[in-house]
PDB file of C-alpha atoms in Angstrom:
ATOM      1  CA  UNK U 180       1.768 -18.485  -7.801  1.00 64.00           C
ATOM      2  CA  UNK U 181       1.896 -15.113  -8.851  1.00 85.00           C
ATOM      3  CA  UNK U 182       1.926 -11.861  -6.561  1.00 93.00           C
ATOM      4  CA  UNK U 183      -1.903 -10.429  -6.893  1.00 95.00           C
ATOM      5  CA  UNK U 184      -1.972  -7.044  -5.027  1.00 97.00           C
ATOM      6  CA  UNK U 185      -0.024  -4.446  -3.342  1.00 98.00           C
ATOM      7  CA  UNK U 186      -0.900  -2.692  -0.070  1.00 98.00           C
ATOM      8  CA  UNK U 187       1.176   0.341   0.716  1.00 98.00           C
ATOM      9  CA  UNK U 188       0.859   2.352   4.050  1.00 97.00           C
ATOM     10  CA  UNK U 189       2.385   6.175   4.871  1.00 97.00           C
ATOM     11  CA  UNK U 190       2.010   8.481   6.783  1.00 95.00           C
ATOM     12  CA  UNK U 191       4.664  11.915   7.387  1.00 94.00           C
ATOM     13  CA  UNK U 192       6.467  12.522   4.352  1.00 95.00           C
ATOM     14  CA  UNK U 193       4.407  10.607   2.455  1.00 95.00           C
ATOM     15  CA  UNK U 194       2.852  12.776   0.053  1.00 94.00           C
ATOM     16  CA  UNK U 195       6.319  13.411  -1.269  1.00 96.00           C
ATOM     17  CA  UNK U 196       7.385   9.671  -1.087  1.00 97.00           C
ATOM     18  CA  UNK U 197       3.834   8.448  -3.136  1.00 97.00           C
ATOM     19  CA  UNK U 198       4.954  11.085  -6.071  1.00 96.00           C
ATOM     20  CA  UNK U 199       8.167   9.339  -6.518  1.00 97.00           C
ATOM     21  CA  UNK U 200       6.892   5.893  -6.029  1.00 98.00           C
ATOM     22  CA  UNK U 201       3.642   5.510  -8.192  1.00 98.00           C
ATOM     23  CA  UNK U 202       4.625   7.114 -11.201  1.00 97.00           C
ATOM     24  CA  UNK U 203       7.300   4.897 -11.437  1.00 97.00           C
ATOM     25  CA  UNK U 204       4.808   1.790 -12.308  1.00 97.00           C
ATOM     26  CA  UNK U 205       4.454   1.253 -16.258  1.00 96.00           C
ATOM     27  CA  UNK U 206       0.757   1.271 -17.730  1.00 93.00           C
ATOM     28  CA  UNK U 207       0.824  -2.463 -17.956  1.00 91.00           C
ATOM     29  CA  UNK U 208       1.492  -2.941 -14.116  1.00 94.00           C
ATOM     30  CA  UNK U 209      -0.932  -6.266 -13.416  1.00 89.00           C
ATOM     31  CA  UNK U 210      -0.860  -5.728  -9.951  1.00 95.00           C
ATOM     32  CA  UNK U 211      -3.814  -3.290  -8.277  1.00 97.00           C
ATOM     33  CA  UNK U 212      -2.049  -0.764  -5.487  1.00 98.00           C
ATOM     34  CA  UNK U 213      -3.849  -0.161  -2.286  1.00 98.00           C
ATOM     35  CA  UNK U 214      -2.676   3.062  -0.118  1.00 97.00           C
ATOM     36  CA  UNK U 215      -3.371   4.389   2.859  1.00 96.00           C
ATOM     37  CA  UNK U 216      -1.661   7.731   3.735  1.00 95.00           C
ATOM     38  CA  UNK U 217      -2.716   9.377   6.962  1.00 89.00           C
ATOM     39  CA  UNK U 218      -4.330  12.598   5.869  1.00 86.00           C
ATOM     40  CA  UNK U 219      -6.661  15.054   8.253  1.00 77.00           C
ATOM     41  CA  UNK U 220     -10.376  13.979   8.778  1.00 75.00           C
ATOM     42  CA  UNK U 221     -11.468  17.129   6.539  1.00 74.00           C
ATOM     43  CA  UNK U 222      -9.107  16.975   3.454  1.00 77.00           C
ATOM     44  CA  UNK U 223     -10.117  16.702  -0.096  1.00 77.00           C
ATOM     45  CA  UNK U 224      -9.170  13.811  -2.684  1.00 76.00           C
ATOM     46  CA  UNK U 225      -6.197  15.987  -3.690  1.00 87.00           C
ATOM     47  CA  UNK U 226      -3.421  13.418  -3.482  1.00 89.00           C
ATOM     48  CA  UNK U 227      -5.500  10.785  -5.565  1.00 91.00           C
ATOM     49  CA  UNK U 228      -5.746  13.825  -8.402  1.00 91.00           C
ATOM     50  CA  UNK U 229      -2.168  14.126  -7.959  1.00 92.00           C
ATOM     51  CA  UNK U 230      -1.341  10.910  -8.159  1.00 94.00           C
ATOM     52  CA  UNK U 231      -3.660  10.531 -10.952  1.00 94.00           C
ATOM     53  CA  UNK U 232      -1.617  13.089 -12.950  1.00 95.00           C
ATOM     54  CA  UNK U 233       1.951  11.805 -12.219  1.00 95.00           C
ATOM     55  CA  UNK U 234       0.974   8.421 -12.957  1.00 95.00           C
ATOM     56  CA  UNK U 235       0.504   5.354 -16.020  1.00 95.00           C
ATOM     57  CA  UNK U 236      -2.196   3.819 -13.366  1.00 96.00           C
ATOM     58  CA  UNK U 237      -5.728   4.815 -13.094  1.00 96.00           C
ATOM     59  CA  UNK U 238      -5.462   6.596  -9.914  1.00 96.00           C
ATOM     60  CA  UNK U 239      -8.498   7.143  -7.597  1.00 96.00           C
ATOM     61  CA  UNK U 240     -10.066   7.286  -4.192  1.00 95.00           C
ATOM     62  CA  UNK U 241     -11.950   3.946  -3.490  1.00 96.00           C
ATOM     63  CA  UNK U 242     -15.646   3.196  -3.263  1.00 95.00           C
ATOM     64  CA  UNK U 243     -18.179   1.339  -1.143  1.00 96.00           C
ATOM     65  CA  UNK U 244     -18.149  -2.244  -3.143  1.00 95.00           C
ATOM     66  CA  UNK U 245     -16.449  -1.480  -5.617  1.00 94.00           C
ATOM     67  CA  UNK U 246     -14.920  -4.361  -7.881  1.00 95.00           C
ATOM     68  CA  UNK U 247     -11.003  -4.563  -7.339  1.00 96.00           C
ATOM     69  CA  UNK U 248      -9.285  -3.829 -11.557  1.00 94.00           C
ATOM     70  CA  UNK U 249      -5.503  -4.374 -12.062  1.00 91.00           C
ATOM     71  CA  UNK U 250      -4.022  -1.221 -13.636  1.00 91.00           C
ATOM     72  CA  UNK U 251      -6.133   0.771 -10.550  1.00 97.00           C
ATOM     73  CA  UNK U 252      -3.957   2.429  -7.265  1.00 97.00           C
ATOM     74  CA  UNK U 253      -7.067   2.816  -5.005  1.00 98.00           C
ATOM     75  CA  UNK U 254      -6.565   5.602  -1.993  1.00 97.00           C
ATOM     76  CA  UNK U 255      -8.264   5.349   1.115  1.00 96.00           C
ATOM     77  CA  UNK U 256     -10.799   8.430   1.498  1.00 94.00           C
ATOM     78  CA  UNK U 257      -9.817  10.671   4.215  1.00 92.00           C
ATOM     79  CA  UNK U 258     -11.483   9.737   7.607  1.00 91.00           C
ATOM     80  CA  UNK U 259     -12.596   6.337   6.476  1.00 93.00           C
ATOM     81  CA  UNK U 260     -10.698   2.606   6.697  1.00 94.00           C
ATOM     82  CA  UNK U 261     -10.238   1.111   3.717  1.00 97.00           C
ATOM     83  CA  UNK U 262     -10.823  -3.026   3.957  1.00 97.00           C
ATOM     84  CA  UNK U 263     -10.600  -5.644   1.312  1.00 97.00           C
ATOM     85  CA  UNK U 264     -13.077  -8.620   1.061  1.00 96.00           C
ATOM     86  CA  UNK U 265     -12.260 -11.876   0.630  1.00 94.00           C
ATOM     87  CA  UNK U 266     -14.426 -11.305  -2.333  1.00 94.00           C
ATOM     88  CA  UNK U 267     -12.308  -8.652  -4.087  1.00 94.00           C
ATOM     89  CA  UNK U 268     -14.409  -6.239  -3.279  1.00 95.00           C
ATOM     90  CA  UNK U 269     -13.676  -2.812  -1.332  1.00 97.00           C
ATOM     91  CA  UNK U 270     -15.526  -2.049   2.120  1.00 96.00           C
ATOM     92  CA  UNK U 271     -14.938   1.852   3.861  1.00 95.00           C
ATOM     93  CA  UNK U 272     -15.514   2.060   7.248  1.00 92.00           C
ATOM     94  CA  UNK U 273     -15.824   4.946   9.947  1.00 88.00           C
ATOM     95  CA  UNK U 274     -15.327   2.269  12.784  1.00 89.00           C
ATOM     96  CA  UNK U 275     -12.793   3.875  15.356  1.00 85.00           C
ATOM     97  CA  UNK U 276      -9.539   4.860  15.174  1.00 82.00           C
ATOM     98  CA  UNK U 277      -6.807   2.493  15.350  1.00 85.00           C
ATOM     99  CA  UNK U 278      -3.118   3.457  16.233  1.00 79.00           C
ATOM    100  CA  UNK U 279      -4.921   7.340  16.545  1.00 78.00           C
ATOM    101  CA  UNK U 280      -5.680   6.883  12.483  1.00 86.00           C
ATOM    102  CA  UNK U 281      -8.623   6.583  10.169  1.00 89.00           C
ATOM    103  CA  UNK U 282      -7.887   5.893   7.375  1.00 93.00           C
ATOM    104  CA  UNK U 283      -5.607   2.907   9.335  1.00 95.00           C
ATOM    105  CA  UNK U 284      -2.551   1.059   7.922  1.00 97.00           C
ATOM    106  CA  UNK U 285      -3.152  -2.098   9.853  1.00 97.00           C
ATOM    107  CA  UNK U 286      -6.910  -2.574   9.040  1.00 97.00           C
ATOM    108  CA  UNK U 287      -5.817  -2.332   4.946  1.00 97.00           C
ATOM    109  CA  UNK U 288      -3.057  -4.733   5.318  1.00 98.00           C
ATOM    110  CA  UNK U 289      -4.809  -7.270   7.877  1.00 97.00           C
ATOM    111  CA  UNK U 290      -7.780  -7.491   5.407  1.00 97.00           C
ATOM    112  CA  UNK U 291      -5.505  -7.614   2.735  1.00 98.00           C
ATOM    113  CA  UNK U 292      -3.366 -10.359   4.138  1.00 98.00           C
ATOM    114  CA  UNK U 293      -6.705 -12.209   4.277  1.00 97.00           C
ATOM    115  CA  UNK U 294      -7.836 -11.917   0.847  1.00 97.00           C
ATOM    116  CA  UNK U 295      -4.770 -12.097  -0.636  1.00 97.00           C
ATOM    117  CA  UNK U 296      -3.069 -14.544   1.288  1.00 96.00           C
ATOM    118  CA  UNK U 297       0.469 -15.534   0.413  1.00 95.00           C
ATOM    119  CA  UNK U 298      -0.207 -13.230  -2.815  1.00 95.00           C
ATOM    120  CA  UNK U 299      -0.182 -10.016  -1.336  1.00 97.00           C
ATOM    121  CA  UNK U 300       3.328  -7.631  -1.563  1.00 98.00           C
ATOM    122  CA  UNK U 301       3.132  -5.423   1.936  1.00 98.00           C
ATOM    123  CA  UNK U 302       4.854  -1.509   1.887  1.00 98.00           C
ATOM    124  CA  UNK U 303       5.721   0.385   4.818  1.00 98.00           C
ATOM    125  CA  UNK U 304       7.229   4.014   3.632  1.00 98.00           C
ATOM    126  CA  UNK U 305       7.822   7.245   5.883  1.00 97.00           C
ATOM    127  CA  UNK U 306       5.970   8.256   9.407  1.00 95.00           C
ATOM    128  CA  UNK U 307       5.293   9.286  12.663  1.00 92.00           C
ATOM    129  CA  UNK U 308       4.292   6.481  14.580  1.00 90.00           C
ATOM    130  CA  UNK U 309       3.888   2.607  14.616  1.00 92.00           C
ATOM    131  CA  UNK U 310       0.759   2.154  11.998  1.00 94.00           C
ATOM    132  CA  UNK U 311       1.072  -0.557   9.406  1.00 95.00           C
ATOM    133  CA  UNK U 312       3.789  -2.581  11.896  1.00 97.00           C
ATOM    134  CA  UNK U 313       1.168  -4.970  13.319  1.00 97.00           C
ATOM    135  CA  UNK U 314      -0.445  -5.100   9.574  1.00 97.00           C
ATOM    136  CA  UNK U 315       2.858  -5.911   8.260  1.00 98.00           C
ATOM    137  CA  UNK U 316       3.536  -8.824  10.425  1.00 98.00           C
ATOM    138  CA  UNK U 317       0.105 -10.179   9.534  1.00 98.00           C
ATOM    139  CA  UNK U 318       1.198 -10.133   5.689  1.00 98.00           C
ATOM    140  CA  UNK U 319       4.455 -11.758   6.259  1.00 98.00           C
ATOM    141  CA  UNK U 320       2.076 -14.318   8.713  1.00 97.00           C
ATOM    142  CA  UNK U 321      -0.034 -15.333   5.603  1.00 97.00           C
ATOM    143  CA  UNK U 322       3.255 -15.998   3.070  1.00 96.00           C
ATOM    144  CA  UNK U 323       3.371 -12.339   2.118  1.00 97.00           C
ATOM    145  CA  UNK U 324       6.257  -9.956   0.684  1.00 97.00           C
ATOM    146  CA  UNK U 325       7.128  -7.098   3.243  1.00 98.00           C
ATOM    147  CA  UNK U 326       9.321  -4.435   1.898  1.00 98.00           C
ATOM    148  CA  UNK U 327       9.922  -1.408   4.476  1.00 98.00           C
ATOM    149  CA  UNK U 328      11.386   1.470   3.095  1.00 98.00           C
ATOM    150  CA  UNK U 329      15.175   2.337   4.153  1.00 98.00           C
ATOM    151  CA  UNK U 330      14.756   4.507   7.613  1.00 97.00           C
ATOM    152  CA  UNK U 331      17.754   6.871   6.836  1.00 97.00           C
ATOM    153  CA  UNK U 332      15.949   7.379   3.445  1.00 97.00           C
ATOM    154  CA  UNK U 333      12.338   8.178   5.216  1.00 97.00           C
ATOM    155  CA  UNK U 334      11.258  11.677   6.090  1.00 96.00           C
ATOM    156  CA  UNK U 335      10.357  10.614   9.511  1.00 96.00           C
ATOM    157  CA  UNK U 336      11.592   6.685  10.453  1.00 97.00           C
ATOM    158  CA  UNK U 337       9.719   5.687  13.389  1.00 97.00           C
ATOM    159  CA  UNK U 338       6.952   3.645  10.854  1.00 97.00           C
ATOM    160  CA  UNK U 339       9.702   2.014   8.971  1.00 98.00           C
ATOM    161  CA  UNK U 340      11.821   1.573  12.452  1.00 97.00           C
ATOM    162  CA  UNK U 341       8.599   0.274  14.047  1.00 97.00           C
ATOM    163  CA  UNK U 342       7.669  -2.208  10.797  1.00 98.00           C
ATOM    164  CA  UNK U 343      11.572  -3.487  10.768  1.00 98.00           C
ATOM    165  CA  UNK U 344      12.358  -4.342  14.292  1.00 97.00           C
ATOM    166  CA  UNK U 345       8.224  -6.234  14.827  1.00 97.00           C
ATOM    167  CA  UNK U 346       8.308  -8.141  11.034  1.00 96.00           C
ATOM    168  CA  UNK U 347      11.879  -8.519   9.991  1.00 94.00           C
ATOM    169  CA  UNK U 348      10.731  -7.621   6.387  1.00 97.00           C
ATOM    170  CA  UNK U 349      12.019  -9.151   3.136  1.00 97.00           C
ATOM    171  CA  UNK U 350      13.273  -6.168   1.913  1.00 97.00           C
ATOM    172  CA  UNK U 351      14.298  -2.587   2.974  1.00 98.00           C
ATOM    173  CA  UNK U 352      15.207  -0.493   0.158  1.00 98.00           C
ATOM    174  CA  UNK U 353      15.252   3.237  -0.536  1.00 98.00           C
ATOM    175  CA  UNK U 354      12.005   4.890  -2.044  1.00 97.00           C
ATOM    176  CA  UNK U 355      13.327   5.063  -5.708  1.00 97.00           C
ATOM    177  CA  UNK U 356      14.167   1.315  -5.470  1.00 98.00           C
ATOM    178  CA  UNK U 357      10.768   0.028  -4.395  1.00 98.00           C
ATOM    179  CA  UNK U 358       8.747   0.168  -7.809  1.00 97.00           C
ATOM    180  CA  UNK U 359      11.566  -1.337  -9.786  1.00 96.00           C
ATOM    181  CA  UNK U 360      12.175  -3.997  -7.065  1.00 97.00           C
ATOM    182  CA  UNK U 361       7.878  -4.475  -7.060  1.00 97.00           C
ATOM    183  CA  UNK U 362       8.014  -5.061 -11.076  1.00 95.00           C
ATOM    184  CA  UNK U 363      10.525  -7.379 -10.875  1.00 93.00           C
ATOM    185  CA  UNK U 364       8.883  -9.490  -8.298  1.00 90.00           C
ATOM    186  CA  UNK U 365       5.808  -9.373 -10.737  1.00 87.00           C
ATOM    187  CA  UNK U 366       7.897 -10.693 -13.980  1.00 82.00           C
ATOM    188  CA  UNK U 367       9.936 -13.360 -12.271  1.00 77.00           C
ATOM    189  CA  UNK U 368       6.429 -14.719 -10.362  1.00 64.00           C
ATOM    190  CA  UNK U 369       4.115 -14.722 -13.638  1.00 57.00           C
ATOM    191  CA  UNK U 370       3.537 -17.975 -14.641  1.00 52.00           C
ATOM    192  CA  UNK U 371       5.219 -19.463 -17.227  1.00 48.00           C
ATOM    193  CA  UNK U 372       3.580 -19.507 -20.770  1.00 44.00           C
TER     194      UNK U 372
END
């Protein structure tokens, strides 16, 4: 069965590790991208315009119900969790914080790991504290792919230390590695024609 979404979760150094990463997806990238970066409760959409510059995707901040579209890297909005329905449809949230974060790492990858099941392709990059971990271990729970990003490679390792030692991930590669590693996984797991 082929991979059906990516969910990627940063926080310190992230802005700076999303630049490198995203762009490197081609335009015909089947997968949609999910990210949650931990940004202040009062900041503006100005990493999704980044992105949105840098990038071959359609990048944007995600909406209330709004219908998951391959060729789409949806952001979390600042101050809200971003959740996935088992319908393919995006929820936001202002329930509390969890791990001292909304948007939360965990929240997007648990309801990922639901709706996506063994289909899903988990990301934990650079940051400051242990978000996306528990998430991570739910992916790899439901039959998942859990790539952490190299911790001498982060700007801050404690995520990627905290992800590695709870999951035992699939992968851990450096940030310029990830895309190309992520579009191979989607070649060799289309199915044959």
């Amino acid at each position: 069965m082929p991979y059906k979404a990516v969910v990627i979760g940063s926080s310190a150094g992230g802005f700076q590790a999303l630049g490198r990463l995203i762009p490197k997806f081609p335009k015909e990238f089947s997968m949609p991208i999910f990210i949650v970066q931990h940004t202040s409760a009062n900041s503006d959409n100005y990493l999704a315009k980044h992105l949105d510059k840098l990038s071959n995707l359609i990048v944007k901040e995600a909406d209330e119900k709004e219908i998951i579209q391959s060729g789409y890297v949806y952001i979390a909005p600042p101050n809200y969790h971003l959740l996935i329905e088992e319908d393919h449809t995006l929820s936001l949230s202002t329930e509390a914080k969890k791990n001292y974060s909304r948007p939360s790492i965990d929240i997007l990858f648990e309801t990922a790991a639901i709706a996506f099941t063994d289909s899903l392709i988990g990301v934990v990059l650079t940051g400051a504290n242990n978000d996306g971990a528990k998430g991570l271990l739910e992916i790899k729970k439901a039959g998942g792919y859990c790539i952490v990003q190299q911790p001498k490679d982060a700007h801050v390792d404690t995520m990627p230390v905290s992800a590695i030692e709870l999951v035992k991930p699939n992968k851990i590669l450096n940030i310029d590695d990830i895309a190309d590693f992520i579009i191979e996984l989607d070649k060799r797991r289309k199915p044959e024609k």
